[in-house]
Amino acid sequence: MSVLVNDEWKIIQKGFSKERNRFFESLMSSGNGRMGLRGNHEEDYSGDTLKGTYIAGVYYPDKTKVGWWKVGYPEYFAKVLNAVDFIGIRVIIDGETVDLAKCNFHSYMRELDMKESVLRRSFVLVGRDGASYEISSERFISYSDPDLALIRYSVRSVSKDAKVTFIPFLNGDVYNEDANYGEKFWEYVSSRSSDETACVTMRTKKTEFTVSSAFAWKLSGSLESMRAITDRNGEWVGIEINSSIKKNEEITLEKYVSVVSDRYYERNELETLATSKAVQAKESGYEALFQAHKCKWADIWSMGDIVIDGDVPAQQGIRFNIYHLNCTYSGDDPRLNIGPKGFTGEKYGGSTYWDTEAYCLYFFLGTRTSEIAKNLLVYRYNHLEKAKENAAKLGVKGALYPMVTMNGEECHNEWEITFEEIHRNAAITYAIKAYSDYTQDLSYLVTKGIDVLVETSRFWVSRATYNPRKDVYMILGVTGPNEYENNVNNNWYTNRMCKWNLEYTCECLSMMKDRYPEEYKKAVDRLSLTEEDIETFKEVSSKIYLPEDREKGLFYQQDGFMDKELKPVSELTEEDLPLYKKWSWDRILRSCYIKQADVLQGLWFLNDYYDLKVKTVNFEFYEPMTVHESSLSPCIHSILAAEIGKRDKAYELYLRTARLDLDDYNKDTDQGLHITSMAGTWMSIVYGFGGMRIRDGKLNLAPFKPKAWKSYSFNIVFRDRFIKIIVGEEETSILLQKGESISIVVYGQQVELKTAEEFKLRQN
Ligand code: BGC
């Protein structure tokens, strides 16, 4: 039996069960933005496991596999690759190889300390002759040097003297479980090993990413002999280290691993570089590198922690989310992005979905420096040419960003999503506004963002269909965010966001003309922008058709939605749910059931355009029909519920997102974690319970406290300031911890925040 223990800072697994191994491996994943690992065992494990070592941006274009090819389908689906296994340490004690699928053991514990980002394991091994050994391991992926990972592995002999052999190794002979044609994605380049270091270099097929991994080692204990060993035609290299321990003695092996790729370094220097980095790491020593790593994490937590008093599972849940977002994206490389599974599993392939702009950006804006968030925008700017090619491929002008991508090319291949879920363009442009409003840094907008705005606008006007009978523009044949309806006409969300996108483009162009004439002129030349273009943007935005009942303030999800049989989810039985597993696709499509926020997603983005009444009408209409079968769904509902005063509902929906993986809500945590929806969890607290908004250039807050908590506090980074918000029983305190005085709005009231001064207000 294995159980997950509630703890404020740690994810603790007590006891081991083979059946739940994958689940815990996912939970115990960690990373540093450049690489990441599932919580696999270092020593051999022949039981069920999903081996996972992932290197950011290193992917394989796996040839598309579909039943019926459609023109416009991408040739490949980019797979996140399981890369060289560098944590491996074979352990042999008195001739018995340690393998928890075969050996006798007890007192198993696996523990991820999120504060320091370190994974620890321990268990007591009982040898064939009944002798006991206490085994423990510790490892971290350095946040201070993104190319390093360090492991410490100890064996203490409890009952007798024993021979211990460690074989730290690197294994490049690895596979993905998710491979369309069962292919191996890597090919061998070179390897070498000596008594001191080993190195293996592998290259991906087709994409030719070259990755070298090396290690150096240190043993504290008596060393008897050692020898370099090679296997699997050189793809596996290790060093056999033989030693012996006396009864009650402990021996520790330290493995200093480096992983470098030609994404950052010269290809022909990788092997030498990897080896020298590993040797240097050994010279710096485990403790010094661990200290540097811990300092980085201390910074991250000081900026972005959320403290919940009086609810340990909730506390653990939110920290788990904050932790994994930072493991996935460190923001120093605009070529990287945030995959829905991050470095925790293979599912979902590609690294970038609209999730980044619709959810993740807000988290990084609020908890890290603006440069980090900006890199997410630069990523899209750098893919603009590919987005134009993508639109052209579909016979449309302008730019259509891909639904799923690694390098800007679309790699998703379900026609109803690839060709029809075009709303993604609007989330990408909305992110430009969100960034610019939050930071007041317009440098991206006026030099790069404007190109994205103009080209997406060109897409919208080209994709819209003019209906002369009604003198309106319609958007036909789309899939909205609710993927439980396909090929519908006039999805309100898509049409509304298209309108907004066009208006915002025009607004930005006119602002630039006034305030940034030089940049404006450059943009006009670069984009060959004409007055006619602008007029068309205005014409289409003013005449875009919106299926709405203006009197009631109810927005119809799409033209045919009201013709459906409208029944709440509460009328479904347990046997029906989850729909995607129990119902035929046809039945789902005909039903009124909604996978995730759709109209409500629009009311969240365009929050300031609609009053509470409209939000309430639509929430009360749509939420009861929503099955939340996307992990991205509950958070948006939670924020809106909080805004319209449905606080208990907000909390109920928050709980669905906060511990989604820890409590295995969707029964799929074994495949990896839901990284992008973790940002939604953070948003549920900060935007939902905390009521944060940016209005008229100012930070607005209106926090309330969920009944179940005694108090909570969150930190936000806002325009070079660190602001702490503490929400108590009746009072809210706001402290400007760092940065210059600033005027903000709390509960609708203007407040001057002075540096290091605490401001207290009674809650509404
Ligand atoms: C959701 C999409 C999302 C994708 C990746 C799907 O289930 O419907 O909106 O982009 O997951 O998270």
Short mmCIF file of C-alpha atoms in Angstrom, two decimals, residues 52 87 203 406 413 438 472 521 525 587 752:
data_model
loop_
_atom_site.label_atom_id
_atom_site.label_comp_id
_atom_site.label_asym_id
_atom_site.label_seq_id
_atom_site.Cartn_x
_atom_site.Cartn_y
_atom_site.Cartn_z
CA GLY A 52 11.00 10.02 -18.42
CA ILE A 87 19.97 9.09 -13.22
CA ARG A 203 21.27 12.52 -31.93
CA MET A 406 7.14 22.98 -31.19
CA ASN A 413 -4.06 16.53 -36.90
CA TYR A 438 0.12 44.66 -16.64
CA VAL A 472 -23.12 40.93 -41.21
CA LYS A 521 5.98 54.11 -39.95
CA ASP A 525 6.36 49.56 -44.30
CA ARG A 587 -23.89 11.64 -28.79
CA GLU A 752 -1.46 54.89 -1.79
#
